[in-house]
PDB file of C-alpha atoms in Angstrom:
ATOM      1  CA  MET A   1     -28.332   1.892  -2.453  1.00  0.00           C
ATOM      2  CA  SER A   2     -26.666  -1.129  -4.019  1.00  0.00           C
ATOM      3  CA  ILE A   3     -23.292  -2.311  -5.155  1.00  0.00           C
ATOM      4  CA  LEU A   4     -22.953  -4.514  -8.244  1.00  0.00           C
ATOM      5  CA  TRP A   5     -19.930  -6.708  -8.632  1.00  0.00           C
ATOM      6  CA  MET A   6     -19.501  -8.824 -11.761  1.00  0.00           C
ATOM      7  CA  HIS A   7     -17.875 -12.208 -11.156  1.00  0.00           C
ATOM      8  CA  ARG A   8     -17.462 -14.247 -14.329  1.00  0.00           C
ATOM      9  CA  GLN A   9     -17.407 -17.715 -12.818  1.00  0.00           C
ATOM     10  CA  GLN A  10     -19.990 -20.365 -12.053  1.00  0.00           C
ATOM     11  CA  TYR A  11     -21.366 -19.879  -8.554  1.00  0.00           C
ATOM     12  CA  ASN A  12     -20.014 -22.203  -5.878  1.00  0.00           C
ATOM     13  CA  PRO A  13     -19.550 -22.017  -2.072  1.00  0.00           C
ATOM     14  CA  LEU A  14     -15.915 -20.951  -2.422  1.00  0.00           C
ATOM     15  CA  ILE A  15     -16.906 -17.946  -4.520  1.00  0.00           C
ATOM     16  CA  PHE A  16     -19.622 -17.038  -2.025  1.00  0.00           C
ATOM     17  CA  ARG A  17     -17.165 -17.209   0.855  1.00  0.00           C
ATOM     18  CA  HIS A  18     -14.851 -14.922  -1.113  1.00  0.00           C
ATOM     19  CA  LEU A  19     -17.700 -12.451  -1.665  1.00  0.00           C
ATOM     20  CA  ALA A  20     -18.586 -12.476   2.024  1.00  0.00           C
ATOM     21  CA  SER A  21     -14.981 -11.885   3.022  1.00  0.00           C
ATOM     22  CA  TYR A  22     -14.679  -9.095   0.425  1.00  0.00           C
ATOM     23  CA  LEU A  23     -17.728  -7.313   1.818  1.00  0.00           C
ATOM     24  CA  ILE A  24     -16.546  -7.604   5.402  1.00  0.00           C
ATOM     25  CA  GLN A  25     -13.132  -6.188   4.614  1.00  0.00           C
ATOM     26  CA  SER A  26     -14.641  -3.391   2.540  1.00  0.00           C
ATOM     27  CA  ILE A  27     -16.641  -2.300   5.598  1.00  0.00           C
ATOM     28  CA  THR A  28     -14.104  -2.902   8.371  1.00  0.00           C
ATOM     29  CA  MET A  29     -10.855  -2.081   6.591  1.00  0.00           C
ATOM     30  CA  ALA A  30     -11.839   0.354   3.846  1.00  0.00           C
ATOM     31  CA  ASN A  31      -9.411   3.264   3.640  1.00  0.00           C
ATOM     32  CA  LEU A  32      -7.276   1.866   6.438  1.00  0.00           C
ATOM     33  CA  HIS A  33      -6.042   4.625   8.723  1.00  0.00           C
ATOM     34  CA  MET A  34      -8.628   7.092   7.513  1.00  0.00           C
ATOM     35  CA  LYS A  35     -11.349   6.858  10.171  1.00  0.00           C
ATOM     36  CA  ASP A  36      -8.888   6.215  12.996  1.00  0.00           C
ATOM     37  CA  ARG A  37      -6.988   9.416  12.236  1.00  0.00           C
ATOM     38  CA  LEU A  38      -9.962  11.758  11.959  1.00  0.00           C
ATOM     39  CA  SER A  39     -10.443  14.833  14.155  1.00  0.00           C
ATOM     40  CA  PRO A  40     -12.093  15.885  16.320  1.00  0.00           C
ATOM     41  CA  TYR A  41     -12.205  12.647  18.279  1.00  0.00           C
ATOM     42  CA  PRO A  42     -15.730  11.101  18.462  1.00  0.00           C
ATOM     43  CA  GLY A  43     -17.910  12.585  21.184  1.00  0.00           C
ATOM     44  CA  THR A  44     -15.772  15.718  21.459  1.00  0.00           C
ATOM     45  CA  THR A  45     -15.493  19.078  19.756  1.00  0.00           C
ATOM     46  CA  ASP A  46     -12.044  20.075  20.966  1.00  0.00           C
ATOM     47  CA  VAL A  47      -9.885  16.934  21.042  1.00  0.00           C
ATOM     48  CA  TYR A  48      -7.739  16.970  17.921  1.00  0.00           C
ATOM     49  CA  ARG A  49      -5.223  14.296  17.052  1.00  0.00           C
ATOM     50  CA  THR A  50      -1.619  15.131  16.377  1.00  0.00           C
ATOM     51  CA  ILE A  51      -1.223  15.010  12.616  1.00  0.00           C
ATOM     52  CA  VAL A  52       0.654  11.869  11.623  1.00  0.00           C
ATOM     53  CA  PRO A  53       2.064  11.813   8.071  1.00  0.00           C
ATOM     54  CA  ASP A  54       1.529   8.487   6.305  1.00  0.00           C
ATOM     55  CA  GLU A  55       5.227   7.741   6.247  1.00  0.00           C
ATOM     56  CA  LYS A  56       5.454   8.143  10.041  1.00  0.00           C
ATOM     57  CA  VAL A  57       2.531   5.911  10.996  1.00  0.00           C
ATOM     58  CA  PRO A  58       4.688   2.766  11.585  1.00  0.00           C
ATOM     59  CA  TRP A  59       6.353   2.562  14.999  1.00  0.00           C
ATOM     60  CA  SER A  60       9.466   1.316  13.230  1.00  0.00           C
ATOM     61  CA  VAL A  61       9.972   4.807  11.808  1.00  0.00           C
ATOM     62  CA  ASN A  62      12.026   6.888  14.229  1.00  0.00           C
ATOM     63  CA  TRP A  63      10.151  10.028  15.307  1.00  0.00           C
ATOM     64  CA  PRO A  64      11.646  11.404  18.543  1.00  0.00           C
ATOM     65  CA  ASP A  65       9.458  14.538  18.443  1.00  0.00           C
ATOM     66  CA  TYR A  66       6.165  12.626  18.286  1.00  0.00           C
ATOM     67  CA  LYS A  67       3.791  13.993  20.937  1.00  0.00           C
ATOM     68  CA  PRO A  68       0.295  12.508  20.719  1.00  0.00           C
ATOM     69  CA  VAL A  69      -2.637  14.185  22.430  1.00  0.00           C
ATOM     70  CA  GLU A  70      -3.627  12.297  25.594  1.00  0.00           C
ATOM     71  CA  TYR A  71      -7.336  11.574  25.916  1.00  0.00           C
ATOM     72  CA  THR A  72      -9.540   9.084  27.734  1.00  0.00           C
ATOM     73  CA  ALA A  73     -13.261   9.799  28.027  1.00  0.00           C
ATOM     74  CA  GLN A  74     -14.660  10.493  31.489  1.00  0.00           C
ATOM     75  CA  LYS A  75     -17.074   7.576  31.291  1.00  0.00           C
ATOM     76  CA  VAL A  76     -14.101   5.273  30.759  1.00  0.00           C
ATOM     77  CA  LEU A  77     -12.120   6.852  33.605  1.00  0.00           C
ATOM     78  CA  LYS A  78     -15.014   6.091  35.973  1.00  0.00           C
ATOM     79  CA  ASN A  79     -13.898   2.467  35.612  1.00  0.00           C
ATOM     80  CA  PRO A  80     -17.184   0.778  34.618  1.00  0.00           C
ATOM     81  CA  PRO A  81     -17.214  -3.060  34.473  1.00  0.00           C
ATOM     82  CA  TRP A  82     -16.344  -3.046  30.763  1.00  0.00           C
ATOM     83  CA  ALA A  83     -13.231  -0.897  31.236  1.00  0.00           C
ATOM     84  CA  ASP A  84      -9.707  -1.484  32.557  1.00  0.00           C
ATOM     85  CA  ASP A  85      -8.140   0.393  35.427  1.00  0.00           C
ATOM     86  CA  VAL A  86      -6.438   3.646  34.481  1.00  0.00           C
ATOM     87  CA  ASN A  87      -3.187   2.305  35.961  1.00  0.00           C
ATOM     88  CA  THR A  88      -1.618   0.119  33.274  1.00  0.00           C
ATOM     89  CA  LYS A  89       0.983  -1.162  35.736  1.00  0.00           C
ATOM     90  CA  LYS A  90      -1.779  -3.376  37.147  1.00  0.00           C
ATOM     91  CA  ILE A  91      -2.072  -5.304  33.891  1.00  0.00           C
ATOM     92  CA  LYS A  92       0.297  -8.274  33.880  1.00  0.00           C
ATOM     93  CA  HIS A  93      -1.078 -10.416  31.062  1.00  0.00           C
ATOM     94  CA  TYR A  94      -0.963  -8.582  27.757  1.00  0.00           C
ATOM     95  CA  ASN A  95      -1.036 -10.793  24.643  1.00  0.00           C
ATOM     96  CA  GLU A  96      -2.803 -13.605  26.502  1.00  0.00           C
ATOM     97  CA  LEU A  97      -5.981 -14.490  28.328  1.00  0.00           C
ATOM     98  CA  ASP A  98      -6.216 -12.375  31.477  1.00  0.00           C
ATOM     99  CA  GLY A  99      -8.852 -14.236  33.464  1.00  0.00           C
ATOM    100  CA  GLN A 100     -11.930 -13.899  31.245  1.00  0.00           C
ATOM    101  CA  ILE A 101     -10.549 -10.871  29.384  1.00  0.00           C
ATOM    102  CA  ASP A 102      -8.991 -11.753  26.052  1.00  0.00           C
ATOM    103  CA  ARG A 103      -5.987  -9.478  25.516  1.00  0.00           C
ATOM    104  CA  ARG A 104      -4.748 -11.399  22.474  1.00  0.00           C
ATOM    105  CA  SER A 105      -4.763  -9.709  19.082  1.00  0.00           C
ATOM    106  CA  PHE A 106      -5.697 -11.158  15.710  1.00  0.00           C
ATOM    107  CA  MET A 107      -2.760  -9.130  14.424  1.00  0.00           C
ATOM    108  CA  GLY A 108      -0.254 -11.196  16.403  1.00  0.00           C
ATOM    109  CA  VAL A 109       1.898 -10.191  19.355  1.00  0.00           C
ATOM    110  CA  TYR A 110       1.820  -6.425  19.943  1.00  0.00           C
ATOM    111  CA  GLU A 111       4.523  -4.382  21.638  1.00  0.00           C
ATOM    112  CA  ILE A 112       4.351  -3.012  25.165  1.00  0.00           C
ATOM    113  CA  ASP A 113       6.040   0.276  26.015  1.00  0.00           C
ATOM    114  CA  GLU A 114       8.653  -0.474  28.669  1.00  0.00           C
ATOM    115  CA  ASP A 115       8.218   2.857  30.471  1.00  0.00           C
ATOM    116  CA  THR A 116       4.414   3.140  30.599  1.00  0.00           C
ATOM    117  CA  ASN A 117       3.364  -0.527  30.284  1.00  0.00           C
ATOM    118  CA  ARG A 118       0.947   0.617  27.605  1.00  0.00           C
ATOM    119  CA  PRO A 119       0.318  -1.514  24.508  1.00  0.00           C
ATOM    120  CA  LYS A 120       1.238  -0.059  21.123  1.00  0.00           C
ATOM    121  CA  ASN A 121      -1.346  -0.181  18.351  1.00  0.00           C
ATOM    122  CA  PRO A 122      -0.006  -2.759  15.843  1.00  0.00           C
ATOM    123  CA  GLN A 123      -1.174  -0.543  12.971  1.00  0.00           C
ATOM    124  CA  GLY A 124       1.007   2.322  14.166  1.00  0.00           C
ATOM    125  CA  ARG A 125       0.640   5.873  15.441  1.00  0.00           C
ATOM    126  CA  MET A 126      -2.878   7.333  15.654  1.00  0.00           C
ATOM    127  CA  GLY A 127      -2.026  10.831  16.904  1.00  0.00           C
ATOM    128  CA  ILE A 128      -3.767  10.290  20.226  1.00  0.00           C
ATOM    129  CA  SER A 129      -2.755   8.296  23.317  1.00  0.00           C
ATOM    130  CA  GLY A 130      -4.842   6.861  26.130  1.00  0.00           C
ATOM    131  CA  ARG A 131      -8.007   4.875  25.475  1.00  0.00           C
ATOM    132  CA  GLY A 132     -10.429   7.464  24.130  1.00  0.00           C
ATOM    133  CA  LEU A 133     -13.875   5.858  24.249  1.00  0.00           C
ATOM    134  CA  LEU A 134     -12.566   2.284  24.387  1.00  0.00           C
ATOM    135  CA  GLY A 135     -12.561   0.335  27.626  1.00  0.00           C
ATOM    136  CA  ARG A 136      -9.574  -1.943  27.254  1.00  0.00           C
ATOM    137  CA  TRP A 137      -5.906  -1.193  26.923  1.00  0.00           C
ATOM    138  CA  GLY A 138      -4.900  -3.018  23.769  1.00  0.00           C
ATOM    139  CA  PRO A 139      -7.435  -4.888  21.612  1.00  0.00           C
ATOM    140  CA  ASN A 140     -11.140  -4.326  22.195  1.00  0.00           C
ATOM    141  CA  HIS A 141     -12.911  -7.322  20.694  1.00  0.00           C
ATOM    142  CA  ALA A 142     -16.183  -7.006  18.799  1.00  0.00           C
ATOM    143  CA  GLY A 143     -18.360  -9.314  16.742  1.00  0.00           C
ATOM    144  CA  ASP A 144     -20.332  -8.487  13.590  1.00  0.00           C
ATOM    145  CA  SER A 145     -22.988 -10.450  11.721  1.00  0.00           C
ATOM    146  CA  LEU A 146     -23.166 -10.760   7.961  1.00  0.00           C
ATOM    147  CA  VAL A 147     -26.646 -12.195   7.353  1.00  0.00           C
ATOM    148  CA  THR A 148     -27.324 -12.918   3.703  1.00  0.00           C
ATOM    149  CA  ARG A 149     -29.858 -14.519   1.390  1.00  0.00           C
ATOM    150  CA  TRP A 150     -30.604 -14.556  -2.321  1.00  0.00           C
ATOM    151  CA  SER A 151     -33.239 -12.202  -3.652  1.00  0.00           C
ATOM    152  CA  LYS A 152     -36.472 -14.207  -3.649  1.00  0.00           C
ATOM    153  CA  HIS A 153     -37.047 -13.586  -7.352  1.00  0.00           C
ATOM    154  CA  GLN A 154     -33.612 -14.846  -8.397  1.00  0.00           C
ATOM    155  CA  ARG A 155     -32.669 -17.802  -6.193  1.00  0.00           C
ATOM    156  CA  ASP A 156     -32.799 -20.277  -9.072  1.00  0.00           C
ATOM    157  CA  SER A 157     -31.175 -17.997 -11.621  1.00  0.00           C
ATOM    158  CA  THR A 158     -27.591 -18.071 -12.839  1.00  0.00           C
ATOM    159  CA  GLN A 159     -27.582 -14.369 -12.029  1.00  0.00           C
ATOM    160  CA  LYS A 160     -27.879 -14.061  -8.271  1.00  0.00           C
ATOM    161  CA  VAL A 161     -28.523 -10.907  -6.272  1.00  0.00           C
ATOM    162  CA  LEU A 162     -27.344 -11.171  -2.690  1.00  0.00           C
ATOM    163  CA  GLU A 163     -29.356  -9.392   0.011  1.00  0.00           C
ATOM    164  CA  ILE A 164     -27.493  -8.378   3.140  1.00  0.00           C
ATOM    165  CA  ILE A 165     -28.817  -6.909   6.382  1.00  0.00           C
ATOM    166  CA  LEU A 166     -27.130  -3.630   7.289  1.00  0.00           C
ATOM    167  CA  ILE A 167     -28.015  -0.872   9.709  1.00  0.00           C
ATOM    168  CA  ASN A 168     -27.846   2.841   9.009  1.00  0.00           C
ATOM    169  CA  ARG A 169     -26.516   4.427  12.164  1.00  0.00           C
ATOM    170  CA  LYS A 170     -28.319   7.569  13.271  1.00  0.00           C
ATOM    171  CA  ASP A 171     -25.319   8.799  15.254  1.00  0.00           C
ATOM    172  CA  ASN A 172     -23.063   9.175  12.223  1.00  0.00           C
ATOM    173  CA  GLY A 173     -25.161   8.200   9.197  1.00  0.00           C
ATOM    174  CA  ARG A 174     -22.767   5.390   8.278  1.00  0.00           C
ATOM    175  CA  LEU A 175     -23.741   1.941   7.069  1.00  0.00           C
ATOM    176  CA  ALA A 176     -22.731  -0.805   9.485  1.00  0.00           C
ATOM    177  CA  LEU A 177     -23.133  -4.489  10.137  1.00  0.00           C
ATOM    178  CA  PRO A 178     -25.232  -5.419  13.186  1.00  0.00           C
ATOM    179  CA  GLY A 179     -22.757  -6.089  15.964  1.00  0.00           C
ATOM    180  CA  GLY A 180     -21.118  -4.937  19.159  1.00  0.00           C
ATOM    181  CA  MET A 181     -18.502  -5.621  21.798  1.00  0.00           C
ATOM    182  CA  ILE A 182     -17.875  -9.130  23.097  1.00  0.00           C
ATOM    183  CA  ASP A 183     -18.297  -9.468  26.860  1.00  0.00           C
ATOM    184  CA  PRO A 184     -15.508 -11.084  28.936  1.00  0.00           C
ATOM    185  CA  GLY A 185     -15.761 -14.858  28.654  1.00  0.00           C
ATOM    186  CA  GLU A 186     -18.314 -14.632  25.860  1.00  0.00           C
ATOM    187  CA  HIS A 187     -17.867 -16.488  22.565  1.00  0.00           C
ATOM    188  CA  ALA A 188     -17.963 -14.360  19.427  1.00  0.00           C
ATOM    189  CA  LEU A 189     -20.932 -16.288  18.002  1.00  0.00           C
ATOM    190  CA  ALA A 190     -22.974 -15.727  21.165  1.00  0.00           C
ATOM    191  CA  ALA A 191     -22.178 -11.998  21.075  1.00  0.00           C
ATOM    192  CA  VAL A 192     -23.074 -11.726  17.398  1.00  0.00           C
ATOM    193  CA  LYS A 193     -26.435 -13.442  17.926  1.00  0.00           C
ATOM    194  CA  ARG A 194     -27.202 -11.235  20.922  1.00  0.00           C
ATOM    195  CA  GLU A 195     -26.351  -8.043  19.071  1.00  0.00           C
ATOM    196  CA  PHE A 196     -28.252  -9.119  15.947  1.00  0.00           C
ATOM    197  CA  ILE A 197     -31.404  -9.692  17.991  1.00  0.00           C
ATOM    198  CA  GLU A 198     -30.970  -6.369  19.814  1.00  0.00           C
ATOM    199  CA  GLU A 199     -30.056  -4.161  16.862  1.00  0.00           C
ATOM    200  CA  ALA A 200     -31.802  -5.634  13.853  1.00  0.00           C
ATOM    201  CA  LEU A 201     -34.817  -7.251  15.510  1.00  0.00           C
ATOM    202  CA  ASN A 202     -35.334  -4.907  18.468  1.00  0.00           C
ATOM    203  CA  SER A 203     -34.994  -7.791  20.974  1.00  0.00           C
ATOM    204  CA  ASN A 204     -38.214  -9.409  19.758  1.00  0.00           C
ATOM    205  CA  PRO A 205     -38.570 -12.622  21.872  1.00  0.00           C
ATOM    206  CA  ASP A 206     -40.734 -14.273  19.196  1.00  0.00           C
ATOM    207  CA  VAL A 207     -37.812 -14.615  16.796  1.00  0.00           C
ATOM    208  CA  ILE A 208     -35.141 -16.022  19.123  1.00  0.00           C
ATOM    209  CA  LYS A 209     -35.777 -19.673  18.127  1.00  0.00           C
ATOM    210  CA  GLN A 210     -35.787 -18.660  14.486  1.00  0.00           C
ATOM    211  CA  VAL A 211     -32.483 -16.839  14.890  1.00  0.00           C
ATOM    212  CA  ASP A 212     -31.009 -19.874  16.685  1.00  0.00           C
ATOM    213  CA  LYS A 213     -31.822 -22.016  13.650  1.00  0.00           C
ATOM    214  CA  LEU A 214     -30.378 -19.399  11.325  1.00  0.00           C
ATOM    215  CA  PHE A 215     -27.099 -19.125  13.200  1.00  0.00           C
ATOM    216  CA  LYS A 216     -26.503 -22.880  13.181  1.00  0.00           C
ATOM    217  CA  LYS A 217     -25.099 -22.247   9.699  1.00  0.00           C
ATOM    218  CA  ALA A 218     -22.643 -19.599  10.903  1.00  0.00           C
ATOM    219  CA  ASN A 219     -19.128 -19.314   9.451  1.00  0.00           C
ATOM    220  CA  SER A 220     -16.344 -16.987  10.507  1.00  0.00           C
ATOM    221  CA  VAL A 221     -15.198 -14.965   7.472  1.00  0.00           C
ATOM    222  CA  TYR A 222     -12.954 -12.268   8.951  1.00  0.00           C
ATOM    223  CA  LYS A 223     -10.824 -11.756  12.050  1.00  0.00           C
ATOM    224  CA  GLY A 224      -8.767  -8.622  12.325  1.00  0.00           C
ATOM    225  CA  TYR A 225      -8.279  -4.918  12.803  1.00  0.00           C
ATOM    226  CA  VAL A 226     -11.054  -2.372  12.264  1.00  0.00           C
ATOM    227  CA  ASP A 227     -10.474   1.163  10.984  1.00  0.00           C
ATOM    228  CA  ASP A 228     -12.464   2.717  13.822  1.00  0.00           C
ATOM    229  CA  PRO A 229     -12.525   6.453  14.722  1.00  0.00           C
ATOM    230  CA  ARG A 230     -12.244   5.480  18.415  1.00  0.00           C
ATOM    231  CA  ASN A 231      -8.811   3.874  17.969  1.00  0.00           C
ATOM    232  CA  THR A 232      -5.786   5.349  19.715  1.00  0.00           C
ATOM    233  CA  ASP A 233      -2.090   4.568  20.082  1.00  0.00           C
ATOM    234  CA  ASN A 234      -2.905   2.315  23.027  1.00  0.00           C
ATOM    235  CA  ALA A 235      -6.411   0.963  22.389  1.00  0.00           C
ATOM    236  CA  TRP A 236      -7.977  -0.321  19.192  1.00  0.00           C
ATOM    237  CA  THR A 237     -10.920  -2.308  17.865  1.00  0.00           C
ATOM    238  CA  GLU A 238     -10.754  -5.777  16.343  1.00  0.00           C
ATOM    239  CA  THR A 239     -13.662  -7.842  15.121  1.00  0.00           C
ATOM    240  CA  GLU A 240     -14.680 -11.358  14.197  1.00  0.00           C
ATOM    241  CA  ALA A 241     -17.250 -11.198  11.421  1.00  0.00           C
ATOM    242  CA  ILE A 242     -19.612 -14.146  11.167  1.00  0.00           C
ATOM    243  CA  ASN A 243     -21.543 -14.945   8.012  1.00  0.00           C
ATOM    244  CA  VAL A 244     -24.920 -16.670   8.092  1.00  0.00           C
ATOM    245  CA  HIS A 245     -26.312 -17.451   4.651  1.00  0.00           C
ATOM    246  CA  ASP A 246     -29.963 -18.473   4.211  1.00  0.00           C
ATOM    247  CA  GLU A 247     -29.755 -20.309   0.887  1.00  0.00           C
ATOM    248  CA  THR A 248     -33.506 -20.909   0.456  1.00  0.00           C
ATOM    249  CA  GLY A 249     -34.744 -17.799   2.240  1.00  0.00           C
ATOM    250  CA  GLU A 250     -37.024 -19.813   4.516  1.00  0.00           C
ATOM    251  CA  LEU A 251     -35.323 -18.864   7.770  1.00  0.00           C
ATOM    252  CA  THR A 252     -35.349 -15.119   7.076  1.00  0.00           C
ATOM    253  CA  LYS A 253     -38.631 -14.644   5.226  1.00  0.00           C
ATOM    254  CA  ASP A 254     -40.612 -13.837   8.401  1.00  0.00           C
ATOM    255  CA  LEU A 255     -37.996 -11.667  10.124  1.00  0.00           C
ATOM    256  CA  GLU A 256     -39.390  -8.209  10.806  1.00  0.00           C
ATOM    257  CA  LEU A 257     -36.374  -5.992  10.578  1.00  0.00           C
ATOM    258  CA  GLU A 258     -36.316  -3.151  13.059  1.00  0.00           C
ATOM    259  CA  ALA A 259     -33.496  -1.261  14.605  1.00  0.00           C
ATOM    260  CA  GLY A 260     -34.467   0.560  17.757  1.00  0.00           C
ATOM    261  CA  ASN A 261     -32.463   3.765  17.484  1.00  0.00           C
ATOM    262  CA  TYR A 262     -31.200   2.778  14.049  1.00  0.00           C
ATOM    263  CA  LEU A 263     -32.701   2.500  10.605  1.00  0.00           C
ATOM    264  CA  ILE A 264     -32.476  -0.708   8.609  1.00  0.00           C
ATOM    265  CA  PHE A 265     -30.798  -0.642   5.220  1.00  0.00           C
ATOM    266  CA  ASN A 266     -31.557  -4.166   4.117  1.00  0.00           C
ATOM    267  CA  ARG A 267     -30.679  -4.306   0.439  1.00  0.00           C
ATOM    268  CA  PHE A 268     -27.005  -4.490  -0.419  1.00  0.00           C
ATOM    269  CA  THR A 269     -26.440  -6.431  -3.587  1.00  0.00           C
ATOM    270  CA  PHE A 270     -23.790  -8.246  -5.530  1.00  0.00           C
ATOM    271  CA  LEU A 271     -24.448  -9.532  -9.023  1.00  0.00           C
ATOM    272  CA  ILE A 272     -22.778 -12.826  -9.815  1.00  0.00           C
ATOM    273  CA  ASN A 273     -22.699 -13.474 -13.532  1.00  0.00           C
ATOM    274  CA  SER A 274     -21.776 -16.953 -14.715  1.00  0.00           C
ATOM    275  CA  SER A 275     -19.840 -17.425 -17.936  1.00  0.00           C
TER     276      SER A 275
END
């Protein structure tokens, strides 16, 4: 599968950064409020969201009869290390660093319900309250890697085909960037490198030094909300996407792409046509 995008300008780093940002947003934000309003809720067969008409998604729209379905997965309620306590009254530091837990949002300051002390999804009503499969009340921070290089047969051409590493998830068949949740106190770049090694390279210790060299060229290209089917009224996913571009192809030529429980889909192309 490939996507061709014609760009009638001479290639330069600014254009490339624009392409990288475009790809990230097409994956994380495509059809905003489509995935995060789907039913049944992931991992269930009987948890259906309250239907929220488009015009009533914003919290600013008065809807006194709104009654979202309450759902938090049992594995989250068991209070594992990556999850908050079920009692939101214990959380005193929304919208700021709470010890090593980052409760700040890329979307800005989010509202807190005065009665329940639950955060309100800045993108609006999702038809389901609680945390679902997400561990944190409020933003759940993730990191994604956008690893790119030029096709080896066209690196010196005015027409450039960009190769991008993606994974094809077996759990839902969707294309995704290698990535995962950021641990408390962990920097996004460290999380992205860790997840890239685990997901795309199957934790192969022989490539760690090579990946370290590759990620020295890392640039953040997107920070924001993700249209994620796990999102609820009170818990949502945000990501920082980090682009690493191997201009010559030397740092990625020997990478043996694997994916553990996933399949690699490693050819996603843009065509840049100079005028």
